Short mmCIF file of C-alpha atoms in Angstrom, two decimals:
data_model
loop_
_atom_site.label_atom_id
_atom_site.label_comp_id
_atom_site.label_asym_id
_atom_site.label_seq_id
_atom_site.Cartn_x
_atom_site.Cartn_y
_atom_site.Cartn_z
CA MET K 4 0.00 0.00 0.00
CA LYS K 5 2.95 2.33 0.59
CA HIS K 6 3.93 1.79 -3.04
CA LEU K 7 0.44 2.74 -4.22
CA THR K 8 0.52 5.87 -2.06
CA LEU K 9 3.80 6.88 -3.70
CA VAL K 10 2.36 6.27 -7.17
CA LEU K 11 -0.69 8.40 -6.34
CA PHE K 12 1.56 11.16 -5.03
CA LEU K 13 3.67 11.09 -8.19
CA ALA K 14 0.57 10.97 -10.40
CA ASN K 15 -0.83 14.08 -8.74
CA LEU K 16 2.56 15.82 -8.83
CA PHE K 17 2.85 14.84 -12.48
CA ASN K 18 0.11 17.29 -13.47
CA GLN K 19 0.85 20.18 -11.13
CA HIS K 20 3.76 21.81 -12.91
CA VAL K 21 2.51 22.23 -16.45
CA PRO K 22 0.47 25.36 -17.16
CA THR K 23 -2.98 25.13 -18.67
CA VAL K 24 -2.42 25.17 -22.41
CA THR K 25 -4.24 24.88 -25.68
CA VAL K 26 -2.16 22.27 -27.46
CA HIS K 27 -1.49 22.13 -31.17
CA VAL K 28 -0.09 18.70 -31.93
CA GLU K 29 2.30 18.06 -34.80
CA ALA K 30 0.51 14.94 -36.04
CA ALA K 31 0.42 14.92 -39.83
CA VAL K 32 -2.28 12.92 -41.59
CA ASP K 33 -0.24 12.19 -44.70
CA GLY K 34 1.57 9.21 -43.19
CA PHE K 35 0.35 5.82 -42.03
CA ILE K 36 0.95 4.81 -38.43
CA THR K 37 3.29 1.83 -38.31
CA THR K 38 5.05 -0.12 -35.58
CA ARG K 39 8.65 -1.05 -34.91
CA GLY K 40 9.32 -3.18 -31.87
CA VAL K 41 7.28 -1.79 -28.97
CA HIS K 42 6.71 1.64 -30.54
CA PHE K 43 4.21 3.28 -32.83
CA LEU K 44 5.82 5.35 -35.59
CA LEU K 45 4.62 8.21 -37.78
CA ASP K 46 6.95 9.12 -40.63
CA GLY K 47 9.72 7.18 -38.90
CA ASN K 48 9.39 8.95 -35.54
CA PRO K 49 7.80 7.71 -32.28
CA TYR K 50 4.08 8.41 -32.10
CA TYR K 51 1.92 8.67 -28.98
CA ALA K 52 -1.86 8.60 -28.91
CA ASN K 53 -3.68 10.90 -26.53
CA GLY K 54 -7.19 10.03 -27.51
CA PHE K 55 -10.88 9.57 -26.92
CA ASN K 56 -13.80 7.32 -27.72
CA ALA K 57 -16.84 8.68 -29.55
CA TYR K 58 -18.81 5.65 -30.73
CA TRP K 59 -21.65 7.91 -31.90
CA LEU K 60 -19.85 9.81 -34.66
CA MET K 61 -21.15 7.92 -37.71
CA TYR K 62 -24.66 7.66 -36.27
CA VAL K 63 -24.92 11.40 -35.62
CA ALA K 64 -23.15 12.44 -38.83
CA SER K 65 -25.55 10.36 -40.95
CA ASP K 66 -28.03 13.22 -40.39
CA PRO K 67 -26.56 16.26 -42.20
CA SER K 68 -28.32 18.62 -39.79
CA GLN K 69 -26.44 17.03 -36.87
CA ARG K 70 -22.98 17.02 -38.43
CA PRO K 71 -21.91 20.18 -36.56
CA LYS K 72 -21.86 18.03 -33.39
CA ALA K 73 -19.26 15.73 -34.95
CA SER K 74 -17.27 18.70 -36.20
CA ALA K 75 -17.39 20.32 -32.75
CA ALA K 76 -16.10 17.12 -31.14
CA PHE K 77 -13.08 17.02 -33.43
CA ARG K 78 -12.46 20.76 -33.06
CA ASP K 79 -12.62 20.62 -29.26
CA ALA K 80 -10.50 17.48 -29.18
CA ALA K 81 -7.80 18.97 -31.38
CA SER K 82 -7.66 22.15 -29.29
CA HIS K 83 -6.86 19.99 -26.24
CA GLY K 84 -4.16 18.01 -28.01
CA LEU K 85 -6.16 14.85 -28.62
CA THR K 86 -4.73 12.96 -31.57
CA VAL K 87 -6.72 9.70 -31.92
CA ALA K 88 -10.44 8.90 -31.91
CA ARG K 89 -11.97 5.44 -31.67
CA THR K 90 -15.43 4.99 -33.15
CA TRP K 91 -17.81 2.45 -34.67
CA ALA K 92 -17.75 1.44 -38.33
CA PHE K 93 -20.77 -0.81 -37.83
CA SER K 94 -24.48 -0.58 -37.17
CA ASP K 95 -26.15 -3.87 -37.94
CA GLY K 96 -29.90 -4.02 -38.46
CA GLY K 97 -32.34 -2.14 -36.27
CA TYR K 98 -32.89 1.62 -36.31
CA ARG K 99 -30.75 3.63 -38.76
CA PRO K 100 -28.42 0.76 -39.63
CA LEU K 101 -25.29 0.88 -41.72
CA GLN K 102 -26.04 -2.69 -42.78
CA TYR K 103 -29.74 -3.42 -43.37
CA ALA K 104 -29.01 -7.10 -43.96
CA PRO K 105 -25.89 -9.02 -44.94
CA GLY K 106 -24.41 -7.20 -47.94
CA SER K 107 -27.17 -4.57 -48.06
CA TYR K 108 -25.99 -1.11 -46.99
CA ASN K 109 -27.52 2.23 -46.06
CA GLU K 110 -25.79 4.86 -48.20
CA GLN K 111 -26.87 7.68 -45.91
CA MET K 112 -25.16 6.03 -42.97
CA PHE K 113 -22.05 5.34 -45.02
CA LYS K 114 -21.95 9.03 -45.96
CA GLY K 115 -22.01 9.78 -42.24
CA LEU K 116 -18.86 7.67 -41.81
CA ASP K 117 -17.34 9.34 -44.87
CA PHE K 118 -17.92 12.71 -43.19
CA VAL K 119 -16.38 11.53 -39.91
CA ILE K 120 -13.19 10.44 -41.66
CA ALA K 121 -13.03 13.70 -43.62
CA GLU K 122 -13.46 15.77 -40.45
CA ALA K 123 -10.84 13.75 -38.60
CA ARG K 124 -8.47 14.43 -41.48
CA LYS K 125 -9.28 18.15 -41.33
CA TYR K 126 -8.42 18.31 -37.62
CA ARG K 127 -5.36 16.05 -37.95
CA ILE K 128 -6.83 13.29 -35.80
CA LYS K 129 -6.20 9.61 -36.51
CA LEU K 130 -9.02 7.05 -36.26
CA ILE K 131 -9.38 3.55 -34.87
CA LEU K 132 -12.43 2.05 -36.60
CA SER K 133 -14.16 -0.88 -34.92
CA LEU K 134 -15.84 -3.33 -37.30
CA SER K 135 -18.32 -5.14 -35.04
CA ASN K 136 -19.66 -5.38 -31.51
CA ASN K 137 -19.72 -8.15 -28.94
CA TYR K 138 -22.89 -6.63 -27.48
CA ASP K 139 -26.28 -6.09 -29.06
CA SER K 140 -25.95 -2.30 -29.13
CA PHE K 141 -25.99 -1.39 -32.83
CA GLY K 142 -26.71 -5.04 -33.66
CA GLY K 143 -23.49 -6.80 -32.80
CA LYS K 144 -22.85 -10.53 -32.93
CA LYS K 145 -26.46 -11.25 -31.93
CA GLN K 146 -27.72 -9.62 -35.14
CA TYR K 147 -25.31 -11.63 -37.29
CA VAL K 148 -26.47 -14.85 -35.64
CA ASN K 149 -30.13 -13.88 -36.13
CA TRP K 150 -29.49 -13.16 -39.81
CA ALA K 151 -28.00 -16.64 -40.20
CA ARG K 152 -30.92 -18.23 -38.33
CA SER K 153 -33.32 -16.55 -40.74
CA GLN K 154 -31.49 -18.37 -43.54
CA GLY K 155 -32.00 -21.77 -41.91
CA GLN K 156 -28.82 -22.07 -39.86
CA TYR K 157 -29.32 -23.92 -36.57
CA LEU K 158 -27.48 -21.80 -34.02
CA THR K 159 -27.85 -22.22 -30.27
CA SER K 160 -25.83 -19.28 -28.98
CA ASP K 161 -24.68 -15.81 -29.94
CA ASP K 162 -21.17 -17.23 -29.55
CA ASP K 163 -21.81 -19.15 -32.78
CA PHE K 164 -20.82 -15.84 -34.38
CA PHE K 165 -17.21 -16.96 -33.95
CA LYS K 166 -17.65 -20.48 -35.39
CA ASN K 167 -20.44 -20.70 -37.95
CA PRO K 168 -19.16 -20.47 -41.56
CA VAL K 169 -22.21 -18.54 -42.78
CA VAL K 170 -21.91 -15.95 -40.02
CA LYS K 171 -18.17 -15.64 -40.57
CA GLY K 172 -18.89 -15.07 -44.24
CA TYR K 173 -21.27 -12.22 -43.36
CA TYR K 174 -18.61 -10.62 -41.19
CA LYS K 175 -15.90 -10.98 -43.84
CA ASN K 176 -18.19 -9.38 -46.38
CA HIS K 177 -18.72 -6.42 -44.06
CA VAL K 178 -14.97 -6.04 -43.58
CA THR K 179 -14.42 -6.16 -47.34
CA THR K 180 -17.15 -3.60 -47.97
CA VAL K 181 -15.88 -1.13 -45.38
CA LEU K 182 -12.22 -1.38 -46.34
CA ASN K 183 -13.02 -0.90 -50.03
CA ARG K 184 -15.40 2.01 -49.42
CA TYR K 185 -14.74 5.08 -51.60
CA ASN K 186 -15.11 8.17 -49.41
CA SER K 187 -17.58 10.57 -51.01
CA PHE K 188 -15.95 13.56 -49.26
CA THR K 189 -12.22 12.84 -49.63
CA GLY K 190 -12.16 10.75 -52.79
CA ILE K 191 -9.94 8.18 -51.04
CA HIS K 192 -10.74 4.53 -50.44
CA TYR K 193 -10.73 3.74 -46.73
CA LYS K 194 -7.98 1.15 -47.16
CA ASP K 195 -5.75 3.85 -48.68
CA ASP K 196 -6.49 6.64 -46.20
CA PRO K 197 -3.75 7.40 -43.64
CA THR K 198 -6.32 9.22 -41.50
CA ILE K 199 -7.20 5.74 -40.27
CA MET K 200 -4.69 4.44 -37.72
CA ALA K 201 -6.06 0.93 -37.27
CA TRP K 202 -8.90 -1.50 -37.82
CA GLU K 203 -10.39 -3.13 -34.74
CA LEU K 204 -11.90 -6.56 -35.35
CA MET K 205 -14.54 -6.26 -32.63
CA ASN K 206 -15.36 -4.14 -29.62
CA GLU K 207 -14.61 -6.33 -26.58
CA PRO K 208 -14.89 -9.82 -28.10
CA ARG K 209 -16.10 -12.39 -25.60
CA CYS K 210 -16.91 -16.08 -25.93
CA THR K 211 -18.06 -17.30 -22.54
CA SER K 212 -19.11 -20.67 -23.96
CA ASP K 213 -15.44 -21.58 -24.50
CA SER K 214 -13.24 -20.61 -21.58
CA SER K 215 -10.29 -22.43 -23.16
CA GLY K 216 -9.87 -19.47 -25.50
CA ARG K 217 -9.52 -21.64 -28.60
CA THR K 218 -12.63 -20.28 -30.30
CA ILE K 219 -11.64 -16.62 -30.02
CA GLN K 220 -8.04 -17.45 -30.93
CA ALA K 221 -9.07 -19.14 -34.17
CA TRP K 222 -11.47 -16.32 -35.05
CA ILE K 223 -8.85 -13.60 -34.53
CA ILE K 224 -6.31 -15.50 -36.64
CA GLU K 225 -8.82 -15.89 -39.47
CA MET K 226 -10.24 -12.38 -39.41
CA ALA K 227 -6.99 -10.49 -38.90
CA SER K 228 -5.60 -12.37 -41.90
CA HIS K 229 -8.68 -11.43 -43.90
CA VAL K 230 -8.18 -7.73 -43.13
CA LYS K 231 -4.50 -7.94 -44.08
CA SER K 232 -5.37 -9.68 -47.35
CA ILE K 233 -7.27 -6.56 -48.40
CA ASP K 234 -5.34 -3.79 -46.68
CA ARG K 235 -1.59 -3.86 -46.05
CA ASN K 236 -1.46 -0.17 -45.13
CA HIS K 237 -3.19 -0.17 -41.77
CA LEU K 238 -2.57 -1.67 -38.38
CA VAL K 239 -4.95 -4.31 -37.01
CA GLU K 240 -5.94 -4.94 -33.39
CA ALA K 241 -8.43 -7.34 -31.88
CA GLY K 242 -10.41 -5.03 -29.55
CA LEU K 243 -9.51 -6.95 -26.38
CA GLU K 244 -10.14 -5.79 -22.82
CA GLY K 245 -6.92 -7.36 -21.56
CA PHE K 246 -8.09 -10.41 -19.60
CA TYR K 247 -5.49 -13.11 -19.11
CA GLY K 248 -6.31 -16.65 -20.19
CA GLN K 249 -5.15 -20.24 -20.33
CA SER K 250 -1.73 -19.49 -21.84
CA THR K 251 -0.72 -17.76 -18.60
CA PRO K 252 -2.84 -19.32 -15.83
CA GLU K 253 -0.65 -17.77 -13.13
CA LYS K 254 -1.75 -14.32 -14.30
CA LYS K 255 -5.49 -14.98 -14.26
CA LYS K 256 -5.49 -13.79 -10.64
CA LEU K 257 -4.97 -10.27 -12.03
CA ASN K 258 -8.33 -10.43 -13.81
CA PRO K 259 -11.52 -9.22 -12.22
CA SER K 260 -13.80 -12.20 -11.59
CA LEU K 261 -14.64 -12.68 -15.25
CA ASP K 262 -13.99 -15.68 -17.49
CA ILE K 263 -14.78 -14.58 -21.02
CA GLY K 264 -12.82 -16.85 -23.33
CA THR K 265 -10.11 -14.39 -24.33
CA ASP K 266 -6.38 -14.58 -23.69
CA PHE K 267 -4.37 -11.35 -23.61
CA ILE K 268 -1.07 -13.06 -24.37
CA ALA K 269 -2.09 -15.70 -26.93
CA ASN K 270 -4.49 -13.41 -28.79
CA ASN K 271 -1.95 -10.61 -29.13
CA LEU K 272 0.92 -12.91 -30.13
CA ILE K 273 -0.92 -13.60 -33.40
CA PRO K 274 1.41 -12.21 -36.11
CA ALA K 275 -1.35 -10.29 -37.91
CA ILE K 276 -2.22 -8.39 -34.70
CA ASP K 277 0.00 -5.32 -34.67
CA PHE K 278 -0.57 -4.01 -31.16
CA ALA K 279 -2.27 -4.92 -27.91
CA THR K 280 -5.27 -3.17 -26.38
CA VAL K 281 -6.52 -2.95 -22.81
CA HIS K 282 -9.70 -1.56 -21.26
CA SER K 283 -9.84 -0.41 -17.64
CA TYR K 284 -13.09 -0.14 -15.69
CA PRO K 285 -12.43 -0.96 -12.03
CA ASP K 286 -15.55 0.98 -11.05
CA GLN K 287 -17.59 -1.60 -13.02
CA TRP K 288 -15.50 -4.71 -12.47
CA LEU K 289 -14.98 -4.07 -8.73
CA SER K 290 -18.13 -2.08 -8.05
CA SER K 291 -18.35 -3.19 -4.41
CA SER K 292 -14.77 -2.06 -3.68
CA ASN K 293 -13.72 1.35 -2.43
CA ASP K 294 -11.74 3.87 -4.47
CA GLU K 295 -8.42 2.87 -2.93
CA ASP K 296 -8.90 -0.80 -3.82
CA GLN K 297 -9.93 0.15 -7.34
CA LEU K 298 -6.79 2.26 -7.78
CA SER K 299 -4.71 -0.61 -6.43
CA PHE K 300 -6.27 -2.89 -9.05
CA LEU K 301 -5.58 -0.27 -11.72
CA ASN K 302 -1.94 -0.04 -10.66
CA ASN K 303 -1.44 -3.81 -10.93
CA TRP K 304 -3.46 -3.99 -14.18
CA PHE K 305 -1.34 -1.35 -15.92
CA ASN K 306 1.97 -2.65 -14.58
CA ALA K 307 1.30 -6.22 -15.71
CA HIS K 308 0.14 -5.33 -19.21
CA ILE K 309 2.91 -2.83 -19.86
CA GLN K 310 5.50 -5.37 -18.71
CA ASP K 311 4.00 -8.13 -20.85
CA ALA K 312 3.84 -5.87 -23.91
CA GLN K 313 7.54 -5.15 -23.40
CA SER K 314 8.87 -8.58 -22.54
CA VAL K 315 6.45 -11.13 -23.98
CA LEU K 316 4.50 -9.57 -26.84
CA ARG K 317 7.23 -7.15 -27.90
CA LYS K 318 4.53 -4.96 -29.40
CA PRO K 319 3.07 -1.55 -28.53
CA ILE K 320 0.11 -1.38 -26.19
CA LEU K 321 -2.75 1.10 -26.26
CA PHE K 322 -5.18 1.62 -23.39
CA THR K 323 -8.20 2.09 -25.62
CA GLU K 324 -10.89 2.57 -22.96
CA PHE K 325 -10.74 4.01 -19.47
CA GLY K 326 -12.95 6.31 -17.45
CA LYS K 327 -14.71 7.07 -14.21
CA SER K 328 -18.50 7.25 -14.04
CA CYS K 329 -20.23 10.20 -12.43
CA LYS K 330 -22.95 7.69 -11.48
CA ASP K 331 -20.61 5.95 -9.03
CA PRO K 332 -21.66 6.35 -5.37
CA GLY K 333 -19.94 9.33 -3.78
CA PHE K 334 -18.62 10.61 -7.10
CA ASP K 335 -17.09 14.03 -7.39
CA THR K 336 -14.96 15.46 -10.17
CA SER K 337 -11.78 15.17 -8.12
CA LYS K 338 -12.15 11.36 -8.14
CA ARG K 339 -12.37 11.31 -11.92
CA ASP K 340 -9.39 13.64 -12.15
CA GLN K 341 -7.43 11.38 -9.82
CA SER K 342 -8.24 8.39 -12.03
CA PHE K 343 -7.21 10.24 -15.21
CA ASN K 344 -4.00 11.46 -13.56
CA PHE K 345 -3.22 7.89 -12.53
CA VAL K 346 -3.76 6.43 -16.01
CA TYR K 347 -1.86 9.23 -17.72
CA TYR K 348 1.05 8.94 -15.30
CA LYS K 349 1.38 5.23 -16.02
CA ILE K 350 1.38 5.86 -19.78
CA TYR K 351 3.80 8.79 -19.53
CA SER K 352 6.21 6.88 -17.28
CA SER K 353 6.39 4.03 -19.79
CA ALA K 354 6.73 6.36 -22.77
CA LYS K 355 9.45 8.45 -21.14
CA ARG K 356 11.70 5.44 -20.65
CA GLY K 357 11.06 4.16 -24.18
CA GLY K 358 8.52 1.57 -23.08
CA PRO K 359 5.56 0.09 -24.99
CA ALA K 360 2.67 2.22 -23.68
CA GLY K 361 1.63 4.20 -26.74
CA GLY K 362 -1.23 6.16 -25.21
CA GLY K 363 -4.71 6.11 -23.76
CA LEU K 364 -8.23 6.85 -25.00
CA PHE K 365 -10.85 7.89 -22.46
CA TRP K 366 -14.50 6.92 -22.69
CA GLN K 367 -16.23 9.05 -23.91
CA LEU K 368 -16.17 12.50 -25.54
CA LEU K 369 -19.44 14.33 -26.19
CA SER K 370 -20.21 17.69 -27.74
CA GLU K 371 -22.52 20.18 -26.10
CA GLY K 372 -26.22 19.44 -26.53
CA MET K 373 -25.92 15.63 -26.53
CA ASP K 374 -27.64 14.86 -23.24
CA SER K 375 -29.34 11.73 -24.60
CA PHE K 376 -25.89 10.16 -25.13
CA ARG K 377 -24.74 10.67 -21.54
CA ASP K 378 -23.81 7.39 -19.85
CA GLY K 379 -21.98 8.66 -16.77
CA TYR K 380 -18.54 8.48 -18.35
CA GLU K 381 -19.04 11.41 -20.69
CA ILE K 382 -16.56 14.27 -20.92
CA VAL K 383 -17.82 17.54 -22.39
CA LEU K 384 -14.60 19.53 -22.47
CA SER K 385 -16.31 22.90 -22.08
CA GLU K 386 -18.10 21.67 -18.93
CA SER K 387 -15.19 19.83 -17.29
CA SER K 388 -12.38 22.35 -16.98
CA SER K 389 -10.23 20.43 -14.49
CA THR K 390 -10.42 17.18 -16.46
CA ALA K 391 -9.93 19.05 -19.74
CA ASN K 392 -6.76 20.61 -18.35
CA ILE K 393 -5.43 17.19 -17.32
CA ILE K 394 -6.10 15.89 -20.84
CA ALA K 395 -4.32 18.86 -22.44
CA ARG K 396 -1.35 18.53 -20.10
CA GLN K 397 -0.94 14.88 -21.01
CA ALA K 398 -0.89 15.87 -24.68
CA HIS K 399 1.77 18.50 -23.91
CA LYS K 400 3.94 15.93 -22.13
CA LEU K 401 3.64 13.33 -24.88
CA VAL K 402 4.55 15.93 -27.52
CA LYS K 403 7.68 16.75 -25.51
CA ILE K 404 8.67 13.08 -25.38
CA ARG K 405 8.13 12.75 -29.14
CA ARG K 406 10.37 15.76 -29.77
CA ILE K 407 13.10 14.33 -27.56
CA PHE K 408 13.07 11.03 -29.45
CA MET K 409 12.97 12.87 -32.79
CA ARG K 410 16.08 14.85 -31.85
CA ARG K 411 17.85 11.64 -30.82
CA HIS K 412 16.85 10.05 -34.11
CA ILE K 413 18.18 13.02 -36.09
CA GLY K 414 21.35 13.03 -33.98
CA ASN K 415 22.00 9.43 -34.88
#
């Protein structure tokens, strides 16, 4: 506990000596993000992602009258030094879908995604585009399974998404369609657009019916290879939360009490997976624990994954979801700020010593006037000055690290 107290002290100190700034980041959009060893690179120089989630971008931008909300999100993000956005490139069946049925697409929704990519390019923000969902929000694997059932496939579980050849064919077709999409705003095919940093196979894949991890492992191998067969420009990641599995049973004690059929080590060792991802929600996973215990979990969670990315995976790692809900009992803004400081300190400490932590993306950014999208984790930068300042300071620090490594590279 003394160690955790020291880490908290350093995390708070970490953000006390940088003035409030509006950050203009040097991220160019004319180069593809690549990897070398445990680092992301842009134009041959180390690249760090200070980012955000905004799953709603395509959905909102599909209505031309609502596009200013997407533009405002990118504008506000860029002014605070945010360089990467993660968002959905799927909406399967249901209300305002991207995909009405397998292979049948809603052009208006696709134009919304076109607009999102064009706006990200305008504001020099890279995108991570997720291609499907584990959950039934916006359709997800349940919708794919239901589509196959309607064609006579006998499927007993939503987890058949990962095994049934017909369902896998539907998914591959969606991947092919999205990657080959011609952007009506930029005139660039998605697979050729360096605005996109990476493709994510699925948001938080889970297969609870197979705790061995073999089902998810086989699916990731197959689908990552499919993406690479179409697009050799972009990075690919699996969308994992970071839970340890059967390949490292001694590390399963680090997991919250969840057994979801994924394996952080085995899944990310797949050659076609370019970098590891981790999500961090101790307020959900350990909801009955106090703040100190949740921060202790967070400390161990980050330490273990950063170390494994360095020593075992030998790939970069991105913390693609983290946050603190204002719906938590006893919440006040200082608790969220403490959580953000903690996460950012862990990322910065790794980056400063040349480690594998390539950045973090908080959940979630909203523009003003989006009350119906509030889920407790929302950050409206104009309403959250203390948190917004912490975000901008992290951007400032990561830019400084990038400049240091660039000078060393030039000097060599």
